[in-house]
Coordinates of C-alpha atoms and ligand atoms in Angstrom, one line a residue:
M1 CA 71.9 127.1 228.1
P2 CA 72.0 125.3 224.9
A3 CA 72.2 125.7 221.1
I4 CA 68.5 125.0 219.2
V5 CA 68.5 124.0 215.5
L6 CA 64.8 125.2 213.8
I7 CA 64.7 123.0 210.4
G8 CA 61.8 123.4 207.8
A9 CA 60.3 119.4 207.5
Q10 CA 59.2 120.3 204.0
W11 CA 59.8 121.9 200.9
G12 CA 60.6 125.0 202.4
D13 CA 58.5 127.7 203.1
E14 CA 56.8 126.0 206.0
G15 CA 56.6 129.8 208.1
K16 CA 60.2 129.3 209.8
G17 CA 60.0 133.0 210.6
K18 CA 57.3 133.1 212.9
A19 CA 59.5 130.0 214.5
T20 CA 62.3 132.2 215.1
D21 CA 60.8 134.9 216.2
L22 CA 58.6 133.1 218.9
L23 CA 61.7 131.3 220.1
G24 CA 64.5 133.9 219.2
E25 CA 63.2 135.8 222.3
Q26 CA 65.0 132.8 224.3
A27 CA 68.1 133.3 222.6
Q28 CA 71.6 135.5 222.7
W29 CA 72.6 134.1 219.3
V30 CA 70.9 133.4 215.7
V31 CA 72.6 131.6 213.4
R32 CA 72.1 131.1 209.7
Y33 CA 74.2 127.9 208.5
Q34 CA 73.7 127.3 205.0
G35 CA 72.0 128.9 201.9
G36 CA 72.1 132.1 201.0
N37 CA 69.2 134.6 199.5
N38 CA 67.9 132.4 197.9
A39 CA 66.0 131.9 201.4
G40 CA 62.8 134.6 202.1
H41 CA 61.4 135.5 205.0
T42 CA 59.2 138.5 206.0
V43 CA 59.5 139.8 209.6
V44 CA 57.5 142.9 210.7
L45 CA 59.6 146.5 211.9
P46 CA 59.6 148.1 214.6
D47 CA 57.6 150.7 212.1
G48 CA 55.5 148.5 211.8
Q49 CA 56.2 148.0 207.7
D50 CA 57.0 144.5 206.9
F51 CA 60.7 143.9 205.1
A52 CA 61.8 140.6 203.3
L53 CA 65.2 139.3 204.5
H54 CA 67.2 136.7 202.5
L55 CA 70.6 136.5 203.6
I56 CA 71.0 138.4 207.4
P57 CA 69.0 136.3 210.2
S58 CA 66.1 137.4 211.5
G59 CA 67.1 138.0 215.4
I60 CA 68.3 141.1 213.7
L61 CA 65.4 143.0 215.1
T62 CA 65.2 141.2 218.9
P63 CA 67.7 143.9 220.3
G64 CA 70.7 141.9 222.3
V65 CA 71.1 139.0 220.1
T66 CA 73.9 139.2 217.9
N67 CA 73.1 137.4 214.3
V68 CA 75.9 134.9 212.8
I69 CA 75.9 134.6 208.6
G70 CA 77.5 131.2 209.5
N71 CA 80.3 129.4 207.5
G72 CA 78.0 127.3 205.9
V73 CA 76.1 130.7 204.0
V74 CA 77.1 131.5 200.7
V75 CA 77.0 135.4 201.2
D76 CA 76.4 137.8 198.0
P77 CA 77.8 141.2 198.8
A78 CA 75.4 142.9 197.2
V79 CA 72.9 141.5 198.5
L80 CA 74.5 141.8 201.6
L81 CA 74.6 145.9 202.0
E82 CA 71.4 145.5 200.5
E83 CA 69.6 144.2 203.1
L84 CA 71.9 146.4 205.6
S85 CA 71.1 149.7 204.3
G86 CA 67.3 148.7 203.8
L87 CA 67.1 147.5 207.8
E88 CA 69.5 150.7 208.7
E89 CA 66.8 153.7 206.7
R90 CA 64.2 152.4 208.9
G91 CA 65.8 152.4 211.6
V92 CA 67.2 148.9 212.8
D93 CA 70.6 148.7 214.5
T94 CA 72.7 146.3 212.6
S95 CA 75.7 146.5 214.6
R96 CA 75.1 142.7 216.1
L97 CA 75.8 140.9 212.4
L98 CA 79.1 139.0 211.8
I99 CA 80.3 136.9 209.4
S100 CA 82.2 133.8 209.0
A101 CA 85.2 134.4 207.5
D102 CA 85.2 130.6 206.3
A103 CA 81.9 131.2 204.2
H104 CA 82.1 131.4 200.3
L105 CA 81.4 134.6 198.1
I106 CA 78.8 134.3 195.2
M107 CA 80.3 136.0 192.7
P108 CA 78.7 138.0 189.6
Y109 CA 80.0 134.8 187.8
H110 CA 77.8 132.9 189.8
V111 CA 75.2 134.4 189.2
A112 CA 75.5 134.7 185.2
I113 CA 76.3 130.5 185.5
D114 CA 73.1 130.1 187.5
R115 CA 70.8 131.6 185.1
V116 CA 72.1 130.2 181.7
T117 CA 72.4 127.6 183.3
E118 CA 68.7 126.9 183.8
R119 CA 67.6 128.5 180.6
Y120 CA 69.9 125.7 178.6
L121 CA 67.9 123.2 180.5
G122 CA 64.7 124.6 179.6
K123 CA 61.9 121.6 180.4
K124 CA 64.6 119.8 182.3
Q125 CA 65.4 123.2 184.6
I126 CA 65.5 122.7 188.6
G127 CA 63.8 125.7 189.1
T128 CA 66.4 127.6 191.2
T129 CA 65.9 130.9 192.3
G130 CA 68.5 132.3 189.8
R131 CA 70.7 133.6 192.9
G132 CA 73.9 131.6 191.8
I133 CA 73.5 129.5 195.0
G134 CA 74.5 126.2 193.0
P135 CA 77.1 127.4 191.3
C136 CA 78.8 128.8 194.3
Y137 CA 78.7 125.8 196.1
Q138 CA 80.4 124.0 193.3
D139 CA 82.8 126.1 193.4
K140 CA 83.0 125.3 197.3
V141 CA 83.5 122.2 196.7
A142 CA 85.6 122.0 193.6
R143 CA 88.0 123.7 195.9
V144 CA 88.2 126.9 193.5
G145 CA 85.8 129.5 195.9
V146 CA 86.3 132.5 197.3
R147 CA 85.8 132.8 200.8
V148 CA 84.8 135.8 203.1
Q149 CA 88.2 135.9 204.5
D150 CA 90.0 136.5 200.6
L151 CA 88.3 140.0 201.0
L152 CA 90.9 141.1 203.4
D153 CA 93.8 140.1 201.1
E154 CA 93.6 141.4 197.8
K155 CA 96.4 139.9 196.6
I156 CA 95.0 136.2 197.0
L157 CA 91.0 137.5 196.2
R158 CA 92.6 139.1 193.1
Q159 CA 94.3 135.7 192.1
K160 CA 91.2 133.9 193.1
V161 CA 89.4 135.8 190.6
E162 CA 91.7 136.2 187.2
A163 CA 91.8 132.0 188.2
A164 CA 88.3 131.3 188.6
L165 CA 87.1 133.7 185.2
E166 CA 89.7 131.6 183.4
Y167 CA 87.5 129.0 183.5
K168 CA 84.2 131.1 183.7
N169 CA 84.3 133.0 180.8
Q170 CA 85.3 129.6 178.4
L171 CA 81.8 128.5 179.9
L172 CA 80.1 132.1 179.3
V173 CA 81.4 133.2 176.1
K174 CA 81.8 129.5 174.4
V175 CA 79.1 127.3 176.2
Y176 CA 76.6 129.9 176.7
N177 CA 77.4 132.3 174.2
R178 CA 77.1 135.3 176.9
R179 CA 80.0 137.8 177.1
G180 CA 82.7 137.2 179.3
L181 CA 83.2 139.4 182.7
D182 CA 86.6 141.3 184.0
A183 CA 88.5 140.0 186.4
E184 CA 89.8 143.9 187.4
E185 CA 86.2 144.3 187.3
V186 CA 85.3 142.1 189.3
V187 CA 87.8 142.3 191.7
D188 CA 87.3 146.4 192.6
T189 CA 83.7 145.8 192.7
V190 CA 83.6 143.1 195.8
L191 CA 86.9 145.0 197.5
G192 CA 84.8 148.8 197.1
Q193 CA 81.8 146.2 199.3
A194 CA 83.5 144.9 201.3
E195 CA 84.5 148.4 202.7
R196 CA 81.3 148.4 203.9
F197 CA 81.2 145.1 206.5
R198 CA 84.8 144.1 207.0
D199 CA 84.7 144.7 210.2
R200 CA 82.1 142.1 211.0
I201 CA 84.2 139.6 209.6
A202 CA 84.9 137.5 212.2
D203 CA 86.0 133.7 213.9
T204 CA 82.7 133.0 214.6
K205 CA 83.4 129.2 215.4
L206 CA 84.8 130.5 218.6
L207 CA 83.1 133.0 219.5
L208 CA 79.7 130.3 218.7
S209 CA 81.5 127.9 221.0
Q210 CA 82.8 130.5 223.7
A211 CA 79.2 131.2 224.2
L212 CA 78.3 127.9 224.7
E213 CA 80.9 127.7 227.2
R214 CA 79.1 130.9 229.1
R215 CA 75.9 129.1 228.5
E216 CA 74.2 131.2 226.1
T217 CA 71.1 130.0 223.4
I218 CA 71.7 129.5 220.2
L219 CA 68.9 129.2 217.8
L220 CA 70.2 127.7 214.6
E221 CA 68.3 129.0 211.5
G222 CA 67.9 126.7 208.3
S223 CA 66.5 127.9 205.8
Q224 CA 64.7 125.7 203.0
G225 CA 64.1 122.7 204.1
T226 CA 64.4 118.4 204.6
L227 CA 63.5 118.1 201.2
L228 CA 65.9 120.0 199.4
D229 CA 68.4 118.6 201.3
V230 CA 71.3 118.3 199.2
D231 CA 71.9 114.6 200.2
H232 CA 68.0 113.3 201.8
G233 CA 66.1 115.4 199.7
T234 CA 64.4 114.7 196.2
Y235 CA 67.9 115.0 194.7
P236 CA 68.4 116.4 191.7
F237 CA 65.3 119.1 192.2
V238 CA 67.6 120.1 195.6
T239 CA 69.7 123.0 196.9
S240 CA 72.9 123.0 197.3
S241 CA 73.5 122.3 200.7
N242 CA 72.1 121.0 204.0
P243 CA 69.4 122.4 205.7
T244 CA 68.8 119.4 207.6
S245 CA 69.9 119.2 211.3
G246 CA 73.1 117.7 210.6
G247 CA 74.0 120.8 208.5
A248 CA 73.4 123.1 211.6
C249 CA 77.4 121.5 212.9
A250 CA 78.5 122.0 209.8
G251 CA 77.7 125.4 208.8
S252 CA 78.5 126.7 211.9
G253 CA 81.2 124.8 213.9
I254 CA 79.5 123.6 216.8
G255 CA 79.4 119.5 217.9
P256 CA 76.7 117.5 217.5
A257 CA 76.7 117.1 221.9
G258 CA 76.2 121.2 221.7
I259 CA 72.6 120.5 219.9
N260 CA 70.3 119.4 222.9
A261 CA 66.7 120.4 220.8
V262 CA 65.7 120.5 217.0
I263 CA 62.4 121.8 215.8
G264 CA 60.9 120.6 212.8
I265 CA 59.3 123.1 210.8
L266 CA 55.9 121.8 209.0
K267 CA 52.8 123.4 207.8
A268 CA 49.5 121.9 208.2
Y269 CA 49.5 121.4 204.4
T270 CA 52.5 121.0 202.0
T271 CA 54.2 123.5 199.7
R272 CA 56.5 123.3 196.6
V273 CA 58.3 126.0 194.9
G274 CA 59.9 124.8 191.2
A275 CA 60.4 121.7 189.7
G276 CA 60.3 117.8 191.3
P277 CA 57.8 115.6 192.3
F278 CA 55.3 115.8 194.6
P279 CA 52.8 112.8 195.6
T280 CA 50.1 114.8 197.3
E281 CA 50.3 118.1 195.0
L282 CA 46.7 119.2 193.8
T283 CA 46.4 120.8 190.6
D284 CA 42.8 121.3 190.8
E285 CA 40.0 124.1 192.3
A286 CA 41.5 122.6 196.0
G287 CA 44.8 123.3 195.3
E288 CA 43.9 126.7 193.7
S289 CA 42.3 127.3 197.4
L290 CA 45.3 126.5 199.2
R291 CA 47.7 129.0 197.7
S292 CA 44.7 131.8 197.7
Q293 CA 44.0 131.0 201.2
G294 CA 47.3 130.7 202.6
G295 CA 48.9 133.1 200.5
E296 CA 51.4 131.2 199.2
F297 CA 53.7 133.0 196.5
G298 CA 57.5 133.0 196.8
V299 CA 59.0 135.5 199.3
T300 CA 62.4 135.6 197.5
T301 CA 61.2 135.1 193.5
G302 CA 57.2 136.2 193.6
R303 CA 56.5 132.6 192.1
S304 CA 53.1 131.0 192.5
R305 CA 54.1 127.7 195.2
R306 CA 52.5 124.3 194.2
T307 CA 49.9 123.3 196.8
G308 CA 48.8 119.5 198.5
W309 CA 47.8 117.9 201.1
F310 CA 50.2 116.7 204.5
D311 CA 52.3 114.6 203.4
A312 CA 52.8 112.6 206.5
V313 CA 55.3 109.7 204.7
L314 CA 57.4 112.9 204.0
A315 CA 56.3 114.4 207.8
R316 CA 58.2 110.6 209.1
Y317 CA 61.0 110.6 207.2
A318 CA 61.9 114.3 208.4
T319 CA 61.4 113.4 212.0
R320 CA 64.0 110.6 210.9
V321 CA 66.4 112.5 209.0
N322 CA 66.8 115.6 211.5
G323 CA 66.3 114.0 214.5
I324 CA 63.4 116.6 215.5
T325 CA 62.4 116.6 219.1
D326 CA 59.3 118.8 218.7
Y327 CA 57.2 120.4 215.8
F328 CA 55.6 124.0 215.5
L329 CA 52.6 122.8 212.9
T330 CA 51.7 126.7 211.3
K331 CA 48.9 127.6 209.2
L332 CA 46.6 125.5 210.9
D333 CA 44.2 128.4 210.7
V334 CA 44.6 128.1 206.5
L335 CA 42.4 124.6 206.6
S336 CA 38.7 125.8 208.3
G337 CA 36.2 125.6 206.4
L338 CA 36.7 122.2 204.8
E339 CA 34.4 119.2 205.0
S340 CA 37.2 117.1 205.7
I341 CA 40.7 116.6 204.9
P342 CA 42.8 114.5 203.7
I343 CA 46.2 113.4 204.8
C344 CA 48.6 110.9 202.9
V345 CA 49.5 108.3 205.4
G346 CA 51.2 106.5 202.5
Y347 CA 51.9 105.5 199.0
D348 CA 51.6 102.9 196.5
V349 CA 54.2 102.6 194.5
D350 CA 54.1 100.7 191.5
G351 CA 51.3 98.4 193.3
E352 CA 53.1 98.4 196.5
R353 CA 52.4 100.3 199.8
T354 CA 55.0 102.0 201.3
D355 CA 54.3 104.1 204.8
E356 CA 58.2 104.9 204.4
M357 CA 60.0 107.3 202.1
P358 CA 60.6 105.1 198.3
M359 CA 63.8 104.7 198.6
T360 CA 64.7 105.1 194.6
Q361 CA 63.8 108.7 193.3
T362 CA 62.2 106.5 190.7
G363 CA 60.0 105.4 193.9
V364 CA 59.0 108.6 194.7
H365 CA 58.6 109.9 191.1
H366 CA 55.7 107.1 190.9
A367 CA 54.5 107.8 194.3
V368 CA 51.1 107.8 194.9
P369 CA 49.5 108.9 198.1
I370 CA 47.3 106.7 200.3
Y371 CA 44.6 109.2 201.7
E372 CA 42.8 109.1 205.3
E373 CA 40.2 111.0 205.7
M374 CA 39.8 113.6 208.7
P375 CA 36.7 115.8 209.6
G376 CA 37.0 118.8 209.0
W377 CA 35.8 122.0 210.9
T378 CA 34.1 125.7 209.6
E379 CA 35.4 127.7 213.3
D380 CA 37.5 130.4 212.8
L381 CA 41.1 129.5 214.9
S382 CA 42.8 133.0 214.5
G383 CA 41.2 133.8 218.1
A384 CA 42.7 130.3 219.2
R385 CA 45.1 130.8 222.1
T386 CA 45.5 126.8 223.9
F387 CA 44.8 123.7 222.4
K388 CA 40.9 123.8 224.0
D389 CA 39.8 126.8 222.0
L390 CA 40.2 124.8 218.9
P391 CA 37.4 123.0 217.3
A392 CA 37.2 118.8 218.5
N393 CA 38.1 118.2 214.5
A394 CA 40.6 120.4 214.4
Q395 CA 42.8 118.8 217.7
A396 CA 42.2 115.1 216.1
Y397 CA 43.7 116.8 213.2
V398 CA 46.7 117.8 215.0
Q399 CA 47.0 114.8 217.1
R400 CA 47.0 112.4 214.0
I401 CA 49.6 114.6 212.8
E402 CA 51.4 113.9 215.5
E403 CA 50.7 109.9 215.4
L404 CA 51.6 110.1 211.9
S405 CA 54.9 111.7 212.2
K406 CA 56.0 110.2 215.4
A407 CA 57.3 113.6 216.9
R408 CA 55.5 115.6 219.5
V409 CA 53.6 119.1 218.2
S410 CA 54.8 121.1 220.8
A411 CA 53.4 124.6 219.1
I412 CA 50.6 125.4 217.0
G413 CA 50.0 128.4 214.5
V414 CA 47.0 129.8 213.6
G415 CA 47.6 133.0 211.8
P416 CA 51.0 135.9 210.9
G417 CA 51.4 137.4 214.2
R418 CA 53.3 136.8 216.8
E419 CA 50.5 136.3 219.1
Q420 CA 48.5 133.9 217.1
T421 CA 50.5 130.9 218.2
I422 CA 49.2 128.0 220.7
V423 CA 52.4 126.4 222.9
R424 CA 51.6 122.9 224.1
H425 CA 54.9 122.1 225.8
S426 CA 58.3 124.1 226.5
M427 CA 60.6 123.6 223.2
A428 CA 63.7 124.1 224.8
Ligands
IMP501 P1 68.6 127.4 194.3 O1 68.2 127.4 195.4 O2 68.3 128.4 193.7 O3 69.8 126.2 193.7 O4 67.3 126.1 193.7 C1 66.8 124.7 194.3 C2 65.5 124.6 194.5 O5 65.2 124.9 195.5 C3 64.4 125.0 193.9 O6 63.8 123.7 193.5 C4 64.4 126.2 194.0 O7 62.8 126.7 193.9 C5 63.9 126.1 196.1 N1 64.1 127.0 196.9 C6 65.5 127.4 197.0 N2 65.2 127.9 198.3 C7 63.8 127.5 198.3 C8 63.5 128.5 199.6 O8 63.6 129.2 200.5 N3 62.5 128.0 200.0 C9 61.2 127.3 199.1 N4 62.4 126.7 198.0 C10 63.6 127.4 197.9

């Protein structure tokens, strides 16, 4: 069987954890391919309690699944250990977690630089999660990064950290007026941490290709979302990796022909965390109500999410740049009780209508949504299990989203529980 990519079709937080949970049962492998502990999703542990995962793939809770932190991920060893201990203390078997030898390490200086840079930018800041993600990817591209495999060769590790700190300390001390870091101390700390996960370091690219040859199912779990992609998102208000489906190949080592389904996760309305353009944003009562009804507060930073109506221009764009085959529409239940529900079908950009994502960022900043009103419904949807159980207006809302987004809506979430899902078509 195939490799299936699961990606966020908006600005992240679309409810990917729930979709992974649903599809995870069919998979033998769950792979993270980009990002790091800027991501976050809550999973429900066997003891019934919630646990927030930031780095470890969510398949860790499904017995028999092998979880991979792929080469495209940036790994903070302290966070990795914290998550491993948190899971183990609560009885979760973590033995099936592998880490690519090619993944890059987030070092303490990446976190320090992320935070000072944001403070320095003041009002112009991106609103990063402050986890060192951007600075770590910068080092990767600049070819001065430290990789997981360097933990297996102390001499190389020392050389790399010393070389990096020669420059980073100048930046921290002379530009940002902070304390520099001691190379010796940094190396000793990471080597100590590595003791606890050394045996998990693997050639995951080879293992995944062998798994495909055995026709096993691999779920590639994207974090963040399409509009936060460094190439396809609302640059510069983006993350520093490629959450889009192309990133799944680069960040796991699976070739494009190995992928047979791309599932987009789409929230029934829109949210965004951090700065950057958001055409359908609501700053009034209606936005506040979506935030409280939808529980729109970040798992990683606790920040309140910005909220707005569904934007079909973004969804169409996501379908196009990812090659989405199916959508999983989440949180439809949150919209119950509204008299009518606006859907953004196009933008007015400086007096001209467009139905596609504007070519320039200035265009995105100037985009004024053109809305179509859909009649709302009052019924509670949380008990619906088939499409026919939904009120006619909710069905019409889903069908309109499907038409406008140009991909079929194959599953619908009507509540946080695993069983609160309507499956319309098989997705893999
Ligand atoms: P960074 O990924 O920490 O560099 O942050 C860059 C931008 O991506 C900021 O606007 C963050 O709020 C946003 N971001 C990063 N990770 C997530 C996520 O998992 N969900 C939603 N937004 C995110």
